[in-house]
Amino acid sequence: MNLNLNNNIIKPLEYTGYSLKILDQRLLPSQEIYLEFTEADEIIKAMKAMIVRGAPAIGLAGAWACCLAAKNPELKDNENQLIEKFEEIKEARPTAVNLSKAIERMKLSLKEKGLNSLEEEAEAIFNEDQEMCQMMAVYGLTLLPNKSEYKFITHCNTGSLATAGIGTALGLIKFLAGQKKKVKVFATETRPYLQGSRLTAWELNKCQIPVTLMPDSATAYLMSKENIDAVFVGADRIVANGDTANKIGTYTLALLAREFKIPFYVVAPSTSIDLSLSSGAEIEIEQRESSELTEFNGLKIAPSGIEVFNPSFDITPGNLITAFITEKGILNIEKLKNIL
Ligand code: MRU
């Protein structure tokens, strides 16, 4: 089997110097179409509309949106207005701390080195993310017993579609498969936006790694039937006490993993760690449109006017997380505090 784990087959973003090309993730797996954006405002809309998604990829899109804002004739000679635009970009998706960290870096670069430094800074964020993906996979493998076959559960999409490299949680799984190990991946559908069925299943297919799709609600039954080696998920924000915001449903998976004594790992770069917040209660959780639940492809699947609870993320308490796999090594909650 010839596995291609790199981003030369899956590129969620491509900066051209005058535009940002974004693979429209809303259309996957049916169509692979890139949309081209030249204005920061359009990229803000694209992030909100989930044309690009996944914490590290959102950070990268934000950094390149800053570069394009700095080319806008109305903004480029007015630093205050440009910084205001950077702040607007930062608000596009509030839960993933990678976005605000990327924008803070762009602001610092602008202030310290000027307009011409921005593209170099965005490029550096991209390259660092690619390297961090690789390191997380290398460290992650040290946690696994030496076996001929592994069975994992993963949630949402944390692969190349969500990062500059092979991915975080999914990157680790892909990396292991690349070591000629037999890997069976159970991917949750990830309701309601279906990042699991539309994106993770597509990405694993593309890498020729076997994947079994299941409804989110099948997890307890699966865990009771199969010998699952580990659950690997990503993160949008990990705070000082280890509480972790990630795709809605992650908390349920962590509780089930505890019940079935399955290791539950969060795989995330240090750019997803926010030590300025002491507990998960302080994390802003993005609420999404009710139509994500009440409609399917434009067809009504719930009564009109129904009240909807549709948080995009939940908070998994740090004590349910076996370990954090980062590019700086395997961390527990105590070590997390010393990382940045
Ligand atoms: O709403 P999304 O699709 O942006 O949510 C993505 C997730 O929750 C991922 O698990 C997280 O961003 C990590 S991606 C490496």
Coordinates of C-alpha atoms and ligand atoms in Angstrom, one line a residue:
M1 CA 0.0 0.0 0.0
N2 CA 1.4 3.4 -0.9
L3 CA 0.3 5.8 1.7
N4 CA 0.5 9.5 1.0
L5 CA 0.1 11.3 4.3
N6 CA 1.4 14.7 3.3
N7 CA -0.3 17.8 2.3
N8 CA 0.8 17.5 -1.3
I9 CA -2.5 15.7 -1.8
I10 CA -4.7 17.7 0.6
K11 CA -4.2 21.4 0.8
P12 CA -7.0 23.3 2.6
L13 CA -5.3 26.7 1.9
E14 CA -3.0 28.2 -0.7
Y15 CA -1.7 31.7 -0.5
T16 CA -0.7 33.2 -3.8
G17 CA 0.7 36.6 -2.8
Y18 CA -2.4 38.4 -4.0
S19 CA -5.2 36.0 -2.9
L20 CA -6.0 33.0 -0.6
K21 CA -7.4 29.9 -2.3
I22 CA -9.5 27.9 0.1
L23 CA -10.7 24.3 -0.5
D24 CA -14.5 24.6 0.0
Q25 CA -14.9 22.1 2.8
R26 CA -18.7 22.5 2.6
L27 CA -18.7 20.7 -0.7
L28 CA -16.7 17.7 0.4
P29 CA -16.8 14.8 -0.3
S30 CA -18.8 15.4 -3.5
Q31 CA -16.7 18.1 -5.0
E32 CA -13.2 19.4 -4.6
I33 CA -13.5 23.1 -5.5
Y34 CA -11.2 26.0 -4.5
L35 CA -12.6 29.4 -3.9
E36 CA -10.3 32.4 -4.3
F37 CA -10.5 35.4 -2.0
T38 CA -8.6 38.7 -2.3
E39 CA -10.3 40.6 0.6
A40 CA -10.0 40.0 4.4
D41 CA -13.7 40.5 4.8
E42 CA -14.5 37.6 2.4
I43 CA -12.1 35.4 4.4
I44 CA -13.9 36.3 7.6
K45 CA -17.2 35.2 6.0
A46 CA -15.5 32.0 4.7
M47 CA -14.3 31.1 8.2
K48 CA -17.8 31.8 9.7
A49 CA -19.4 29.7 6.9
M50 CA -17.0 26.8 7.6
I51 CA -15.5 26.9 4.1
V52 CA -12.3 26.5 6.1
R53 CA -12.4 25.0 9.6
G54 CA -10.3 23.3 12.2
A55 CA -8.4 25.3 14.8
P56 CA -4.9 25.5 13.2
A57 CA -6.3 26.1 9.7
I58 CA -8.5 28.9 11.0
G59 CA -5.4 30.5 12.5
L60 CA -3.6 30.2 9.1
A61 CA -6.5 31.6 7.2
G62 CA -6.6 34.5 9.7
A63 CA -2.9 35.2 9.3
W64 CA -3.2 35.3 5.5
A65 CA -6.4 37.5 5.8
C66 CA -4.2 40.0 7.7
C67 CA -1.7 39.9 4.7
L68 CA -4.5 40.7 2.3
A69 CA -5.9 43.4 4.5
A70 CA -2.5 45.0 4.5
K71 CA -2.7 45.2 0.6
N72 CA -6.0 46.9 0.7
P73 CA -5.4 50.6 -0.5
E74 CA -7.9 51.9 2.1
L75 CA -6.2 50.2 5.0
K76 CA -2.5 49.8 4.3
D77 CA -1.5 53.4 5.1
N78 CA -3.6 53.6 8.3
E79 CA -2.2 51.4 11.0
N80 CA -5.1 51.9 13.4
Q81 CA -7.7 50.9 10.8
L82 CA -5.5 47.9 9.8
I83 CA -5.3 46.7 13.4
E84 CA -9.1 47.1 13.7
K85 CA -9.4 44.8 10.7
F86 CA -7.0 42.3 12.4
E87 CA -9.3 42.4 15.5
E88 CA -12.3 41.7 13.3
I89 CA -10.6 38.7 11.8
K90 CA -9.8 37.5 15.3
E91 CA -13.6 37.4 16.2
A92 CA -14.6 35.3 13.2
R93 CA -14.6 32.0 15.3
P94 CA -14.1 32.7 18.9
T95 CA -13.5 29.3 20.5
A96 CA -10.3 28.3 18.7
V97 CA -7.4 30.1 20.5
N98 CA -5.2 29.4 17.5
L99 CA -6.9 32.2 15.6
S100 CA -6.4 34.8 18.3
K101 CA -2.8 33.7 18.8
A102 CA -2.1 33.9 15.1
I103 CA -3.6 37.4 14.9
E104 CA -1.6 38.6 17.9
R105 CA 1.6 37.5 16.2
M106 CA 0.6 39.4 13.0
K107 CA -0.1 42.5 15.1
L108 CA 3.2 42.3 16.8
S109 CA 5.0 41.7 13.5
L110 CA 3.2 44.8 12.0
K111 CA 4.2 46.9 15.0
E112 CA 7.8 45.8 15.3
K113 CA 8.7 45.2 11.6
G114 CA 6.1 46.9 9.5
L115 CA 3.8 45.9 6.6
N116 CA 6.4 44.0 4.6
S117 CA 7.0 41.5 7.4
L118 CA 3.5 40.1 7.4
E119 CA 3.8 37.5 4.6
E120 CA 6.9 36.2 6.2
E121 CA 5.2 35.9 9.5
A122 CA 2.2 34.1 8.0
E123 CA 4.6 31.7 6.2
A124 CA 6.4 31.1 9.5
I125 CA 3.1 30.2 11.3
F126 CA 2.3 27.8 8.4
N127 CA 5.7 26.1 8.5
E128 CA 5.7 25.8 12.3
D129 CA 2.2 24.2 12.2
Q130 CA 3.5 21.7 9.7
E131 CA 6.4 20.8 11.9
M132 CA 4.3 20.6 15.0
C133 CA 2.0 18.1 13.4
Q134 CA 5.0 15.9 12.6
M135 CA 6.3 16.1 16.2
M136 CA 2.9 15.3 17.8
A137 CA 2.8 12.1 15.7
V138 CA 6.3 11.1 16.7
Y139 CA 5.6 11.7 20.4
G140 CA 2.1 10.1 20.2
L141 CA 3.5 6.8 18.9
T142 CA 5.7 6.5 22.0
L143 CA 2.5 6.0 24.0
L144 CA 1.3 3.1 22.1
P145 CA 2.1 -0.5 22.9
N146 CA 3.8 -2.4 20.1
K147 CA 1.0 -4.4 18.4
S148 CA 0.3 -5.6 15.0
E149 CA -3.2 -4.1 14.9
Y150 CA -4.7 -1.1 16.5
K151 CA -8.3 0.1 16.8
F152 CA -8.9 3.8 17.5
I153 CA -11.9 6.1 17.7
T154 CA -11.6 9.7 16.4
H155 CA -14.1 12.6 16.4
C156 CA -14.6 15.5 14.0
N157 CA -11.8 16.2 11.5
T158 CA -8.3 16.9 12.8
G159 CA -6.3 16.0 9.7
S160 CA -4.7 17.8 6.8
L161 CA -7.9 19.6 6.2
A162 CA -7.6 21.2 9.6
T163 CA -3.9 22.0 9.6
A164 CA -0.9 22.9 7.5
G165 CA 0.5 19.4 7.9
I166 CA -0.6 15.8 8.4
G167 CA -3.0 16.8 11.2
T168 CA -3.1 16.5 15.0
A169 CA -5.2 13.5 16.2
L170 CA -5.8 12.2 12.7
G171 CA -2.1 13.0 11.8
L172 CA -0.9 10.7 14.5
I173 CA -3.2 7.9 13.3
K174 CA -2.1 8.5 9.7
F175 CA 1.6 8.5 10.8
L176 CA 1.1 5.1 12.5
A177 CA -0.6 3.7 9.4
G178 CA 2.4 4.9 7.5
Q179 CA 4.7 2.7 9.7
K180 CA 3.1 -0.3 8.0
K181 CA 0.9 -0.9 11.1
K182 CA -2.6 -2.2 10.7
V183 CA -4.9 0.5 11.8
K184 CA -8.6 0.4 12.0
V185 CA -10.2 3.8 12.5
F186 CA -13.7 4.3 13.8
A187 CA -14.8 7.8 12.8
T188 CA -17.8 9.4 14.4
E189 CA -20.2 11.1 12.0
T190 CA -19.8 14.3 14.1
R191 CA -23.3 15.7 14.1
P192 CA -24.6 18.1 13.1
Y193 CA -22.0 19.4 10.7
L194 CA -20.7 15.9 9.8
Q195 CA -17.0 16.7 9.8
G196 CA -16.5 13.0 10.5
S197 CA -18.4 11.5 7.6
R198 CA -17.8 14.3 5.1
L199 CA -14.2 15.2 5.9
T200 CA -12.4 12.5 8.0
A201 CA -13.8 9.6 6.0
W202 CA -12.8 11.5 2.8
E203 CA -9.3 12.2 4.0
L204 CA -8.6 8.7 5.2
N205 CA -9.9 7.3 1.9
K206 CA -7.6 9.7 0.1
C207 CA -4.7 8.3 2.2
Q208 CA -5.9 4.8 1.6
I209 CA -6.4 4.1 5.4
P210 CA -9.3 1.9 6.3
V211 CA -12.1 3.8 8.1
T212 CA -15.4 2.7 9.6
L213 CA -18.0 5.4 9.9
M214 CA -20.5 5.3 12.8
P215 CA -23.2 7.5 14.2
D216 CA -22.0 9.5 17.3
S217 CA -24.6 7.6 19.3
A218 CA -23.0 4.2 18.6
T219 CA -19.9 4.9 20.6
A220 CA -20.9 3.2 23.9
Y221 CA -22.1 0.1 22.0
L222 CA -18.9 0.0 19.9
M223 CA -16.7 0.4 23.1
S224 CA -18.6 -2.5 24.7
K225 CA -18.0 -4.7 21.7
E226 CA -14.5 -3.9 20.3
N227 CA -11.2 -3.7 22.0
I228 CA -10.5 0.0 21.3
D229 CA -6.9 0.9 22.0
A230 CA -7.4 4.7 22.4
V231 CA -9.6 7.7 21.6
F232 CA -7.7 10.5 19.8
V233 CA -9.3 13.9 19.5
G234 CA -8.0 17.4 18.8
A235 CA -8.6 20.7 20.7
D236 CA -9.7 24.2 20.0
R237 CA -8.6 25.5 23.4
I238 CA -6.9 23.9 26.3
V239 CA -6.8 26.0 29.5
A240 CA -4.6 26.0 32.6
N241 CA -6.5 23.2 34.5
G242 CA -6.6 21.0 31.5
D243 CA -10.2 21.6 30.5
T244 CA -10.4 21.3 26.8
A245 CA -12.8 22.8 24.3
N246 CA -13.3 20.6 21.2
K247 CA -16.1 19.6 18.8
I248 CA -19.4 19.0 20.5
G249 CA -19.6 15.3 21.5
T250 CA -16.0 15.2 22.7
Y251 CA -17.1 15.3 26.4
T252 CA -19.5 12.4 25.9
L253 CA -16.6 10.4 24.3
A254 CA -14.3 11.2 27.2
L255 CA -16.9 10.0 29.8
L256 CA -17.5 6.8 27.8
A257 CA -13.8 6.2 27.5
R258 CA -13.4 6.5 31.3
E259 CA -16.3 4.0 31.8
F260 CA -14.7 1.5 29.4
K261 CA -11.1 2.2 30.7
I262 CA -9.9 3.3 27.3
P263 CA -7.1 5.9 27.1
F264 CA -8.4 9.3 26.0
Y265 CA -5.8 11.5 24.3
V266 CA -6.0 15.1 23.3
V267 CA -3.6 15.8 20.4
A268 CA -2.9 19.5 19.9
P269 CA -0.1 21.9 19.2
S270 CA 1.0 24.5 21.9
T271 CA -0.9 27.1 19.8
S272 CA -4.1 25.5 21.1
I273 CA -3.1 26.1 24.8
D274 CA -4.4 29.2 26.6
L275 CA -3.0 29.5 30.1
S276 CA -4.7 32.9 30.5
L277 CA -7.9 31.1 31.4
S278 CA -7.9 29.0 34.6
S279 CA -10.9 26.8 33.8
G280 CA -13.1 25.7 30.9
A281 CA -16.0 27.7 32.3
E282 CA -14.3 30.8 31.0
I283 CA -14.1 29.6 27.4
E284 CA -16.5 31.3 25.0
I285 CA -18.4 28.5 23.2
E286 CA -19.6 29.4 19.7
Q287 CA -23.3 28.7 19.1
R288 CA -24.2 27.8 15.5
E289 CA -27.3 28.4 13.3
S290 CA -30.4 26.4 14.2
S291 CA -30.7 25.5 10.5
E292 CA -27.8 23.0 11.0
L293 CA -30.3 21.0 13.0
T294 CA -33.6 21.8 11.5
E295 CA -32.7 21.4 7.9
F296 CA -30.8 18.9 5.7
N297 CA -29.8 20.1 2.3
G298 CA -32.5 22.7 2.4
L299 CA -35.2 20.1 3.5
K300 CA -37.0 20.7 6.8
I301 CA -36.3 17.9 9.3
A302 CA -37.8 19.6 12.4
P303 CA -40.9 21.6 13.1
S304 CA -40.7 25.3 12.1
G305 CA -39.8 27.7 14.9
I306 CA -38.5 24.9 17.2
E307 CA -36.1 26.1 19.9
V308 CA -32.6 24.7 19.2
F309 CA -29.5 24.2 21.3
N310 CA -26.5 23.9 18.9
P311 CA -23.2 24.6 20.6
S312 CA -20.3 24.0 18.2
F313 CA -18.0 22.8 21.0
D314 CA -18.1 21.4 24.5
I315 CA -15.7 21.3 27.4
T316 CA -14.1 18.1 28.5
P317 CA -12.8 18.4 32.1
G318 CA -9.1 17.9 32.3
N319 CA -9.4 15.0 34.7
L320 CA -11.0 12.9 32.0
I321 CA -8.0 13.3 29.7
T322 CA -5.3 10.6 30.0
A323 CA -2.6 12.9 28.4
F324 CA -2.0 15.8 26.1
I325 CA 0.1 15.0 23.1
T326 CA 1.8 18.2 22.0
E327 CA 4.8 19.0 19.8
K328 CA 6.8 19.6 23.0
G329 CA 6.1 16.1 24.3
I330 CA 3.5 14.2 26.3
L331 CA 2.0 16.3 29.0
N332 CA -0.2 15.9 32.0
I333 CA -2.1 18.8 33.6
E334 CA 0.8 19.7 35.8
K335 CA 3.3 19.8 33.0
L336 CA 0.8 21.8 30.8
K337 CA 1.3 24.8 33.1
N338 CA 5.0 25.0 32.4
I339 CA 4.9 24.6 28.6
L340 CA 4.5 28.1 27.3
Ligands
MRU1 O1 -16.1 23.5 13.9 P1 -14.8 23.0 13.4 O2 -14.9 22.0 12.3 O3 -13.8 24.1 13.1 O4 -14.2 22.2 14.7 C1 -13.0 21.5 14.6 C2 -12.6 20.8 15.8 O5 -13.3 20.8 16.9 C3 -11.3 20.1 15.8 O6 -11.3 19.0 16.6 C4 -10.2 21.1 16.4 O7 -10.4 22.4 15.8 C5 -8.9 20.6 16.1 S1 -8.4 20.6 14.4 C6 -6.8 20.0 14.4

